[in-house]
Coordinates of C-alpha atoms and ligand atoms in Angstrom, one line a residue:
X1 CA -3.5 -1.9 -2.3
X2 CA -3.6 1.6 -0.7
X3 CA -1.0 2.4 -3.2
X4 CA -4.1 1.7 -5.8
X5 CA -6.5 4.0 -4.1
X6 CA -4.1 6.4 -3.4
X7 CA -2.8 7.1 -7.1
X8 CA -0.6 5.9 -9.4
X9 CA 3.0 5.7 -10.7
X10 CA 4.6 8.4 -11.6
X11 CA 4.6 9.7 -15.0
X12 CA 7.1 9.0 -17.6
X13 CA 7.3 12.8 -19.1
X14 CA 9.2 13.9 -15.6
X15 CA 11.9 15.4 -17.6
X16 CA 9.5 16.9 -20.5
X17 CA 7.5 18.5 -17.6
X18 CA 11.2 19.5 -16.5
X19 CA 12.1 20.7 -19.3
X20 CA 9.0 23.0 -19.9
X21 CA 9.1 24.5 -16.7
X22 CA 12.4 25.8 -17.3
X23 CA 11.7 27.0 -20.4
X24 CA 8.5 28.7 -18.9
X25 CA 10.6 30.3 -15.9
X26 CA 13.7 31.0 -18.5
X27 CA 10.7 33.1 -20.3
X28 CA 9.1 34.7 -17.7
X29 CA 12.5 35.5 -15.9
X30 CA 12.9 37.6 -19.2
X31 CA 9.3 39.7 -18.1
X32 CA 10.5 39.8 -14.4
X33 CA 7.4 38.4 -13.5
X34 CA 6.5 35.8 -10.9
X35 CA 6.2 32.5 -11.7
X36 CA 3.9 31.7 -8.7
X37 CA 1.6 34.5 -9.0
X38 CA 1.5 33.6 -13.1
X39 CA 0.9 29.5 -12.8
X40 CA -2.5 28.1 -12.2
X41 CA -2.6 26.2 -8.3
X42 CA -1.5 22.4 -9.2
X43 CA -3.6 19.5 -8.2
X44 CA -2.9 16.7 -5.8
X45 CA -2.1 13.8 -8.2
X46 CA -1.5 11.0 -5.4
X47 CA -1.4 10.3 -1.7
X48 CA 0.5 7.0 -0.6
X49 CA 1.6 5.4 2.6
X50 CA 5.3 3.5 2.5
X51 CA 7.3 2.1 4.9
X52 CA 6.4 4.8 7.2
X53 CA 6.3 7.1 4.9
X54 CA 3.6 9.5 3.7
X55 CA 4.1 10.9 -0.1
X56 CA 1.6 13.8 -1.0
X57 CA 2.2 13.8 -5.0
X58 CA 1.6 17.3 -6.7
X59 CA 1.3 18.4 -10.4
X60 CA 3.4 21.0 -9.4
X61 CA 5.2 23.1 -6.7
X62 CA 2.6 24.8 -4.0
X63 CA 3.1 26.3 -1.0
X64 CA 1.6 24.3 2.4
X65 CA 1.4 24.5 5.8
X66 CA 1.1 22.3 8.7
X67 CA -1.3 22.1 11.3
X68 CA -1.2 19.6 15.1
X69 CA -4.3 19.3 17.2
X70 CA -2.4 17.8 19.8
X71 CA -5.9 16.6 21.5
X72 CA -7.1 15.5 18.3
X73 CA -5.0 13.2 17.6
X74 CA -4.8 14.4 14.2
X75 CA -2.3 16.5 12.0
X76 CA -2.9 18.3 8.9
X77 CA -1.6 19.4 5.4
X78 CA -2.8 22.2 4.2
X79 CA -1.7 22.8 0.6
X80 CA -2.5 25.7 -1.8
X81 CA -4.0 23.5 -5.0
X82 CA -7.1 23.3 -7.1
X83 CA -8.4 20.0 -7.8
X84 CA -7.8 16.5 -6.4
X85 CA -7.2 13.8 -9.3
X86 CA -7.8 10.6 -7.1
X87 CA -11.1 8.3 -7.1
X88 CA -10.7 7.4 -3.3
X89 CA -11.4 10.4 -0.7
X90 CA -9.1 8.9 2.0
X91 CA -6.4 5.8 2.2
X92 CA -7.3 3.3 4.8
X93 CA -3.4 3.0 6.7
X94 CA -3.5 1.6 10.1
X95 CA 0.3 0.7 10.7
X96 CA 2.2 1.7 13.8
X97 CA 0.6 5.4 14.6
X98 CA -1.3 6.1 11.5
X99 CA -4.9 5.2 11.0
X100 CA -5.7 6.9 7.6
X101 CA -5.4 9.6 5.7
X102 CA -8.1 11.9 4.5
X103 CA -8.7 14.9 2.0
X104 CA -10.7 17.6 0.5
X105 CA -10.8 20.9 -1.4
X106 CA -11.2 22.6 1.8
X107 CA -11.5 25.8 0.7
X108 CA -11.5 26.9 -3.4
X109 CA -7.8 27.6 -3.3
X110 CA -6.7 25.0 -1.0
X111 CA -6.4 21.2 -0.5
X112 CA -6.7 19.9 3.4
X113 CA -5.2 16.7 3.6
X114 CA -5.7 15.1 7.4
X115 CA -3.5 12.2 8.9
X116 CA -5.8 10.1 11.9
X117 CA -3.0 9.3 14.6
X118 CA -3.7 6.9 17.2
X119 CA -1.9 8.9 19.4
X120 CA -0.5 12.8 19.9
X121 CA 2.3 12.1 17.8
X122 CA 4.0 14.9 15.1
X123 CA 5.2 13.6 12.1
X124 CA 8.3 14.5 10.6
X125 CA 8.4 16.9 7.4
X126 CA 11.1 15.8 5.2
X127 CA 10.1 18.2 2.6
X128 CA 9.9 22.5 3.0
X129 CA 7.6 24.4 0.7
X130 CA 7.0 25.1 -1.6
X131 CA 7.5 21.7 -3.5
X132 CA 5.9 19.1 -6.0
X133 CA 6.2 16.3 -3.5
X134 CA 5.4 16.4 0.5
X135 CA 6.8 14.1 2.3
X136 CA 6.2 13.0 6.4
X137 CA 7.5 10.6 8.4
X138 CA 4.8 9.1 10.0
X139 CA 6.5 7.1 13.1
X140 CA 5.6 6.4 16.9
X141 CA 7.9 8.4 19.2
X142 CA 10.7 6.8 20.8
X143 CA 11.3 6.6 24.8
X144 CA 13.2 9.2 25.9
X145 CA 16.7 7.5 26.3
X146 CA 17.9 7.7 29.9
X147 CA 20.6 10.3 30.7
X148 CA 22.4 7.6 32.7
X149 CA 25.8 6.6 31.6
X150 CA 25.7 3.4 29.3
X151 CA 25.2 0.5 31.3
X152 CA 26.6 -3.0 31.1
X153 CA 25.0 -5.0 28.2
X154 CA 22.6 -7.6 29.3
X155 CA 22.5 -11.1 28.5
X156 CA 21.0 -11.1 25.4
X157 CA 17.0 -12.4 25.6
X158 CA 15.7 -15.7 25.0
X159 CA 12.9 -14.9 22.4
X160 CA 9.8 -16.2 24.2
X161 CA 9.5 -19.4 23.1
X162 CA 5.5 -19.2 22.2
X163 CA 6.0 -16.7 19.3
X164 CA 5.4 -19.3 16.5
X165 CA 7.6 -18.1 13.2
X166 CA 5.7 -18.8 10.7
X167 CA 2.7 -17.0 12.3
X168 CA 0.9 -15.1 9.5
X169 CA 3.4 -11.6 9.4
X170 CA 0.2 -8.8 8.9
X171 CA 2.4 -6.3 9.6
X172 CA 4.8 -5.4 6.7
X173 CA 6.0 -2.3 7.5
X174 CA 6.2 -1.0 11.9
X175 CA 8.6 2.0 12.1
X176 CA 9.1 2.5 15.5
X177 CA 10.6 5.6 16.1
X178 CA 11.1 8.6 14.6
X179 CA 14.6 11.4 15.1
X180 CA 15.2 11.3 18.7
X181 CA 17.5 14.2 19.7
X182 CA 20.0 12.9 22.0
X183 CA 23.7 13.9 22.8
X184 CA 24.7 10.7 23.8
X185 CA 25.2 8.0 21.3
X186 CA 24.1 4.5 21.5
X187 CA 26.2 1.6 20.6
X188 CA 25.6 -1.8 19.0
X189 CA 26.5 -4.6 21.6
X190 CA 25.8 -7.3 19.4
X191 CA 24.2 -8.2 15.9
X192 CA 23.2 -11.6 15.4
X193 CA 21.3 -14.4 13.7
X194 CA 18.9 -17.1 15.5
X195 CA 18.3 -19.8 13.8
X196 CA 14.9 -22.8 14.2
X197 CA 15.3 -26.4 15.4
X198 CA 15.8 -27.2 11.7
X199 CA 18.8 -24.1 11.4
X200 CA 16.7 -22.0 9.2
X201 CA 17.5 -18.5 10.3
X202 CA 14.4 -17.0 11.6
X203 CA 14.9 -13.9 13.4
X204 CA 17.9 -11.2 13.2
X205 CA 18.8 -9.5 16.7
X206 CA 20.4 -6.3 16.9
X207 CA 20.8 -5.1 20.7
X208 CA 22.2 -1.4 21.8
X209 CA 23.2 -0.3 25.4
X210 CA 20.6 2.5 25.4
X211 CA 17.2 3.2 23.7
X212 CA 17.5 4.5 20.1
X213 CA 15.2 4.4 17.4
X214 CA 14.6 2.3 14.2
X215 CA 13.8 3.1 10.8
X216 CA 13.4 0.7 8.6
X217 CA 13.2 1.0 4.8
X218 CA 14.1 -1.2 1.2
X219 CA 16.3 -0.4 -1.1
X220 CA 16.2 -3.3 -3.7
X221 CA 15.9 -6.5 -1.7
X222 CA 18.3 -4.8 1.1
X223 CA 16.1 -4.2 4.3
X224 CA 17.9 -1.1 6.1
X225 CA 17.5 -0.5 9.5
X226 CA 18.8 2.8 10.1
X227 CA 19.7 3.7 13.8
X228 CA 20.4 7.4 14.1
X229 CA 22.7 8.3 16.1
X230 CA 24.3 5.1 17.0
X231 CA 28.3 3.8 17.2
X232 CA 29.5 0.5 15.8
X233 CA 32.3 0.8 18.4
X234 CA 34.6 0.8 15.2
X235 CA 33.8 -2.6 14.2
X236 CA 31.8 -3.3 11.1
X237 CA 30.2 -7.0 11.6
X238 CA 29.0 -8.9 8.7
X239 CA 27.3 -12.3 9.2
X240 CA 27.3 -14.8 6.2
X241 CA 23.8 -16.6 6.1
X242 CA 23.7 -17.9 3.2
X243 CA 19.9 -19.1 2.8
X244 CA 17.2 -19.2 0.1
X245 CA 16.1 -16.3 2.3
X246 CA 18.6 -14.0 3.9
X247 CA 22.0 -14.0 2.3
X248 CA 23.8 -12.3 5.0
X249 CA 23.5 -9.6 7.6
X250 CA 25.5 -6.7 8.5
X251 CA 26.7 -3.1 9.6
X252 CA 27.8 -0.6 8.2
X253 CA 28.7 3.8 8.6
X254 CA 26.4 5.5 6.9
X255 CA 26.5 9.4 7.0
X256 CA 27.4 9.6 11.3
X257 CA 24.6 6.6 11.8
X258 CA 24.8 2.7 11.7
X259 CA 23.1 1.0 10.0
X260 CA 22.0 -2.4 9.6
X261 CA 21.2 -4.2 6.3
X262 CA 19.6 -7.8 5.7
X263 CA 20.3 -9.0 1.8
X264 CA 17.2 -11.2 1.2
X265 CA 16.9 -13.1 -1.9
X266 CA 13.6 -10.8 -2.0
X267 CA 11.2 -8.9 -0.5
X268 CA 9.7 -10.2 2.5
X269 CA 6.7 -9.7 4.6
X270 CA 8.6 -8.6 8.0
X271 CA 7.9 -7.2 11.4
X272 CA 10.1 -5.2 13.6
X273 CA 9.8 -5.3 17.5
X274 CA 11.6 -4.3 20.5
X275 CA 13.4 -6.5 22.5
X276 CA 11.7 -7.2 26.0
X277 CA 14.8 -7.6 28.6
X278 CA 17.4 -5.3 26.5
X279 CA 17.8 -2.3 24.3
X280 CA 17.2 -3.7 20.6
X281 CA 14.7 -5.0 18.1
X282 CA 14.2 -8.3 16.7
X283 CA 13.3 -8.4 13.3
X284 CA 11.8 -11.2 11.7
X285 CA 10.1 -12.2 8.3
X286 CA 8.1 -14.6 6.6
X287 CA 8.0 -15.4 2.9
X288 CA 4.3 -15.7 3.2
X289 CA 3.7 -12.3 1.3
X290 CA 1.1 -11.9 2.3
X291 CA -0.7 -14.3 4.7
X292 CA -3.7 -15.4 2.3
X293 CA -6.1 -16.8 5.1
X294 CA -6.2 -13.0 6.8
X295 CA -9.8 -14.3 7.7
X296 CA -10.4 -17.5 7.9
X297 CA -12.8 -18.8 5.6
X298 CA -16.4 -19.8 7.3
X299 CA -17.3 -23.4 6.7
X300 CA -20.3 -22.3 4.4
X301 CA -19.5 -19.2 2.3
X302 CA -22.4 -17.2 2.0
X303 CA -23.2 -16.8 -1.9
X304 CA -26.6 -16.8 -4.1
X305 CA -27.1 -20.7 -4.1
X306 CA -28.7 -20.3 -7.3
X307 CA -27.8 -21.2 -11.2
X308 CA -25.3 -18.0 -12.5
X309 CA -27.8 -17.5 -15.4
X310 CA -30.6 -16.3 -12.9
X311 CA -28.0 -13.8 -11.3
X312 CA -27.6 -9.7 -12.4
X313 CA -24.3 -9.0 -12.2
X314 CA -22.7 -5.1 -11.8
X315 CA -19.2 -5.2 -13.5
X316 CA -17.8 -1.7 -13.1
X317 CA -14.5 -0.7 -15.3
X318 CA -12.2 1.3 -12.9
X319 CA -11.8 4.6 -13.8
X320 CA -12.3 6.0 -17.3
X321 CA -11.7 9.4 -19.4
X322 CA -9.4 12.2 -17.6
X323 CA -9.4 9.5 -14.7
X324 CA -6.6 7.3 -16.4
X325 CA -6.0 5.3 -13.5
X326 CA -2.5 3.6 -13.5
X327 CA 0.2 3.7 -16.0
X328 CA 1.7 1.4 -17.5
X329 CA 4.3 0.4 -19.9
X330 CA 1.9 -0.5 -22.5
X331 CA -0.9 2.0 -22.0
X332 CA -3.5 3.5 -19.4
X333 CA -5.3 1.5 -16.5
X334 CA -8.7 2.3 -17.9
X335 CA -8.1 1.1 -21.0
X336 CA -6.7 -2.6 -19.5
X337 CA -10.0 -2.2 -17.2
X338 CA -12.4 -1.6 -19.8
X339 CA -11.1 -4.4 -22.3
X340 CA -11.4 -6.8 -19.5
X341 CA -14.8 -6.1 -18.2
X342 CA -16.1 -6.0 -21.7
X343 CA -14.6 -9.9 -22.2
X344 CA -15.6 -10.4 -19.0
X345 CA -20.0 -9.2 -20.0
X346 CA -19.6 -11.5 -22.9
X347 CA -19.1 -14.7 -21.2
X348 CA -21.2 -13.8 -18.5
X349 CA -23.5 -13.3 -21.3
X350 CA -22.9 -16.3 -22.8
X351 CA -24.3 -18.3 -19.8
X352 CA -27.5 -16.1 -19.8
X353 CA -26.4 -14.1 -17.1
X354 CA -27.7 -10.3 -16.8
X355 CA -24.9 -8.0 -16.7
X356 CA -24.6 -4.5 -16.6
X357 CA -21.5 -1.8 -17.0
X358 CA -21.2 0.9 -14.8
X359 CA -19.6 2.2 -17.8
X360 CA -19.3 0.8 -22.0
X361 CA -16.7 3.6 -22.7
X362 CA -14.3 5.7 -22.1
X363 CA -16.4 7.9 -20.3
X364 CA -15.8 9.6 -16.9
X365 CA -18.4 8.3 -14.0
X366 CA -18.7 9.6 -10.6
X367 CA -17.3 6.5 -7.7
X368 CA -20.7 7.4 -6.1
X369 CA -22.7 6.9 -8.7
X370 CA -20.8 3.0 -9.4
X371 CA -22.5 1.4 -6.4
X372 CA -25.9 3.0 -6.9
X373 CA -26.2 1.5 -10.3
X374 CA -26.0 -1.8 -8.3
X375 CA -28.3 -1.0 -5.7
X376 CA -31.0 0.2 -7.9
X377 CA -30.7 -2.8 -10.2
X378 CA -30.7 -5.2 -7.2
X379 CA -28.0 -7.2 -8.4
X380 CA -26.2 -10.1 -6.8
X381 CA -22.9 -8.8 -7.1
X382 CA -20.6 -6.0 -8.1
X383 CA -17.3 -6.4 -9.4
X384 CA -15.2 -3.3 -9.8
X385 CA -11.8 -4.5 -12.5
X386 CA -8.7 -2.4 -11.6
X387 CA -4.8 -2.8 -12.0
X388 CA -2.5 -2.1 -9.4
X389 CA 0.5 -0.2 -9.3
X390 CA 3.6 0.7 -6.8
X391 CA 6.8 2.9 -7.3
X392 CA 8.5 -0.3 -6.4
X393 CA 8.7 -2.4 -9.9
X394 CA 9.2 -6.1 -7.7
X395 CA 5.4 -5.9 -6.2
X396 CA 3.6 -8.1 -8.0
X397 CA 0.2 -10.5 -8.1
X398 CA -3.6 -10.5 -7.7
X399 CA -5.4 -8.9 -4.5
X400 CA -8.8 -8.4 -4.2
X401 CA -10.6 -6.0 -1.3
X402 CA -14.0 -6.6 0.0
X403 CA -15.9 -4.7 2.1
X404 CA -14.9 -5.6 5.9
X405 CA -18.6 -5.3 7.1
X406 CA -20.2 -8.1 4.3
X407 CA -19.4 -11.7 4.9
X408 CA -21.2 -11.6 1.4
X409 CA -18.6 -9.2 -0.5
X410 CA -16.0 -11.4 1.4
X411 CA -17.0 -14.3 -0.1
X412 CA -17.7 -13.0 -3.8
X413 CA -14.0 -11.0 -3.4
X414 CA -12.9 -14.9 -2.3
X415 CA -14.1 -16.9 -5.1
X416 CA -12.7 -14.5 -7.3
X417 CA -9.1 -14.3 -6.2
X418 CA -9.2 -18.1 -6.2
X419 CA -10.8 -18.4 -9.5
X420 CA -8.6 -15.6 -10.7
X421 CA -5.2 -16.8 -9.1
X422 CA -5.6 -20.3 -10.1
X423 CA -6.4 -18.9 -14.0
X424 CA -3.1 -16.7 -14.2
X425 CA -1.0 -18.2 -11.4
X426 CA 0.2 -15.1 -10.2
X427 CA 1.3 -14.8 -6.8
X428 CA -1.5 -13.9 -4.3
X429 CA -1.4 -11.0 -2.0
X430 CA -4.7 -11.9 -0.1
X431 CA -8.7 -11.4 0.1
X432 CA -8.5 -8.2 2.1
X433 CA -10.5 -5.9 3.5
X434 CA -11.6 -2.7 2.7
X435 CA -11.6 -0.5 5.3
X436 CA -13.4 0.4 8.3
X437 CA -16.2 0.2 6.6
X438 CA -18.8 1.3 6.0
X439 CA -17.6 5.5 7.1
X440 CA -14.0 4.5 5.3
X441 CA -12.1 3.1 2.4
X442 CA -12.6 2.8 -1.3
X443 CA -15.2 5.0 -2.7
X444 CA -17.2 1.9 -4.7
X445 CA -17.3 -0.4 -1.9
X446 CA -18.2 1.3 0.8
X447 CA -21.2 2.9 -0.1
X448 CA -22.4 -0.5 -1.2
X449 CA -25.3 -3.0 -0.2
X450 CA -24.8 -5.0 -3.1
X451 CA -22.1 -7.9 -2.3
X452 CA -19.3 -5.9 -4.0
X453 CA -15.6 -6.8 -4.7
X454 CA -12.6 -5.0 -6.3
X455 CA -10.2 -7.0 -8.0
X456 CA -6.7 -6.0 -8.7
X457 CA -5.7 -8.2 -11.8
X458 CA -2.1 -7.3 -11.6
X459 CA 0.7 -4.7 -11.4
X460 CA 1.0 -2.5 -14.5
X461 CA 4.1 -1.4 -12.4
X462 CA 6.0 -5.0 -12.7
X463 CA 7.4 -6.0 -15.7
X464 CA 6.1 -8.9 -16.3
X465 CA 2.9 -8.6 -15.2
X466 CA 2.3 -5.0 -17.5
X467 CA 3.3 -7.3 -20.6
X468 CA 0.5 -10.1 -19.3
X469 CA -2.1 -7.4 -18.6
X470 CA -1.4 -5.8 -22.9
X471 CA -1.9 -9.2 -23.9
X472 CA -5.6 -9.9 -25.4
X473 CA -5.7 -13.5 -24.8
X474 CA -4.4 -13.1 -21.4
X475 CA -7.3 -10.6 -20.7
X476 CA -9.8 -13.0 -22.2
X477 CA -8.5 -15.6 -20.0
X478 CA -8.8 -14.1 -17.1
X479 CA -12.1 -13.4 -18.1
X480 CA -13.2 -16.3 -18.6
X481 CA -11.2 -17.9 -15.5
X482 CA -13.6 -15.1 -13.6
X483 CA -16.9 -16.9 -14.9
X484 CA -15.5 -20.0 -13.1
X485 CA -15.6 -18.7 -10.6
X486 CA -18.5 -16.9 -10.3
X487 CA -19.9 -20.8 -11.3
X488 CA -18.4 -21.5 -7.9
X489 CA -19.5 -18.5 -6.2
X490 CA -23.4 -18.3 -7.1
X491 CA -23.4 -22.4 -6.4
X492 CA -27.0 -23.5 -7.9
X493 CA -27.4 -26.3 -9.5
X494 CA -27.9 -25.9 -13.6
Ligands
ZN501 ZN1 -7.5 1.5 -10.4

């Protein structure tokens, strides 16, 4: 989702672009001149959030600086580029420290891109300029480990007996700490697997004799919980699960740290917490990717209650001309975007409804102008078509946002991730909200009075679901799976 908003995958001519720049340098190496002072400022292609991770994406290498306002609560990139090629203005975060991330041309020559903490926190710059990719580590800071001798481990906790298991996982990512200088080393005391009433393995428990961080992060369908500056005591441990979950759990050296690895059978929705009565987290997951009843839906959705055919109905393309949106495999977001919205104004069409496109063409339109050609037709609803995207190729399935401050918008967004799940039966990754609206979020929504929606189709970034989303009759079936539902949402009587 923010991965949407934020930009897109990477581009496929990474070694072309390589390839020229050497040949540009190789060239102007020749002259003695400077390739900095020569090349044009690059733009800010993409911001994203990631397992606690903040990637600033540039067209090429700039120069940047940081900036704390400790009282603030905020921290600051400040990058020498011209031009920002992203439709959203900021990328709604709020996991563990971060709130969101913001950004404007600040200046002509330079690109100011702010991080909202919810606390006085730095974050860790993995990256040193000038470079083509900024990277922070945007985690909570660890307590200062005691300078007292390690003690005796504890019995290890009884996990309170009132956190259900399967209660709906919001959190997928919670880094909790970030590089905590210490001379003294921690040591895992135990590593081990607790299991339900039925012997389903639930929770993993890894416990330390003193404080030390945790940062998690995926690497295929591993989950790695790096502890810095921690001993095994010598003993690598490796715990045989075995279920359709969690094949096994273990420890291993990596670089002067432990680590910890869970094998899943896939990616899972997981949280990470600290243990209560000892040094340690408890990590625990849920297959529920992600939990689709993030707001419960009110007995009696608010909708039209009138016949579709009376309704006008906004359908905005996302993106369009230099804005190319996502890539995928098979071609451009827009394109996908455009192709389905038009199928999509036909069989609206077809049941006398009155639609109109924020765009018919490839053509570039400003996100503020989208919603206003909503609001000045009055319509009932406006539906913005986009394809997601991730670096990760295994994210897959249909999410649609809705603004957070619009019961209506949540039910139109509702109706059409049903209509639009139950068409394609792609996994669902929830109704969600937007943002904080209406001061945050995506650009489209959130200056919106209509009853607006965005709907992510699918990945262009999975396989799979790229090959679906080049397919013309799986296009026109999702279009007309869409009128369904709108059928559903408007409910009036014929
Ligand atoms: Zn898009």
């Amino acid at each position: 989702m923010y991965v949407h908003s934020a930009g897109h995958t990477e581009g496929v001519g990474g070694m072309k672009d390589v390839l020229q720049r050497l040949l540009f340098v190789c060239l102007l190496a020749g002259f003695l001149v400077s390739v900095a002072s020569a090349a044009p400022l690059p733009r800010v292609k993409s911001v994203r959030y990631d397992e606690g991770s903040l990637r600033i994406e540039l067209s090429g290498k700039a120069t940047f600086k940081t900036v704390h306002w400790k009282t603030a609560n905020r921290f600051c990139v400040d990058i020498d580029a011209e031009g920002i090629g992203m439709a959203a203005d900021e990328l709604d975060v709020n996991i563990g420290p971060l709130t969101r991330v913001r950004w404007a041309q600040w200046k002509p020559e330079n690109v100011r891109i702010v991080l909202d903490l919810t606390e006085s926190i730095r974050p860790v710059l993995l990256t040193a300029p000038p470079a083509d990719t900024i990277v922070l580590r945007v985690v909570k800071t660890a307590a200062r480990p005691p300078q007292t001798p390690p003690k005796v481990a504890k019995p290890v906790p009884v996990v309170p007996e009132q956190k259900p298991v399967d209660k709906p996982a919001t959190t997928v990512t919670d880094p909790i700490a970030p590089v905590v200088e210490s001379a003294q080393s921690a040591l895992i005391r135990d590593l081990r697997v607790e299991r339900d009433d039925e012997g389903r393995p639930v929770r993993v428990v890894v416990v330390t004799d003193i404080p030390t961080p945790l940062i998690p992060s995926w690497t295929m369908n591993t989950l790695s919980l790096e502890l810095p500056n921690t001993e095994d005591g010598g003993r690598e441990r490796i715990l045989v699960v075995g279920d359709e979950t969690l094949i096994r759990a273990r420890t291993s050296r990596y670089q002067g740290e432990t680590r910890v690895s869970l094998d899943f059978t896939r990616r899972v929705a997981y949280t990470v917490a600290p243990l209560e009565e000892s040094n340690g987290y408890a990590i625990e997951w849920s297959m529920e990717i992600p939990p689709e009843t993030s707001i419960v839906p009110e007995p009696a959705p608010i909708r039209p209650n009138k016949p579709l055919r009376e309704l006008t109905i906004v359908i905005d393309p996302g993106h369009g001309a230099h804005e190319i949106g996502a890539k995928g495999r098979y071609g451009f977001e827009k394109e996908a975007n455009l192709d389905i919205a038009r199928r999509l104004r036909s069989a609206l069409e077809n049941k006398g409804v009155r639609v109109i496109m924020t765009r018919e063409t490839d053509v570039y339109v400003p996100l503020q102008r989208r919603p206003q050609i909503a609001m000045e037709a009055r319509a009932d609803a406006f539906i913005s078509i986009h394809c997601n995207a991730t670096k990760s190729p295994q994210s897959q399935g249909v999410e649609v946002f809705h603004r957070r401050d619009n019961p209506a918008s949540y039910w139109l967004a509702w109706f059409l991730y049903q209509a639009h799940r139950e068409t394609t039966g792609l996994p669902g990754r929830g109704v969600k909200a937007d943002s904080r609206a209406p001061q945050g979020g995506l650009a489209v929504l959130k200056r919106n009075t209509v009853p607006c929606a965005l709907l992510e189709v699918g990945f262009l970034s999975h396989p799979d679901e790229s090959r679906l989303i080049a397919d013309p009759r799986w296009r026109q079936k999702v279009a007309e799976g869409l009128v369904s539902g709108l059928e559903k949402w408007a409910g009036g009587s014929e």
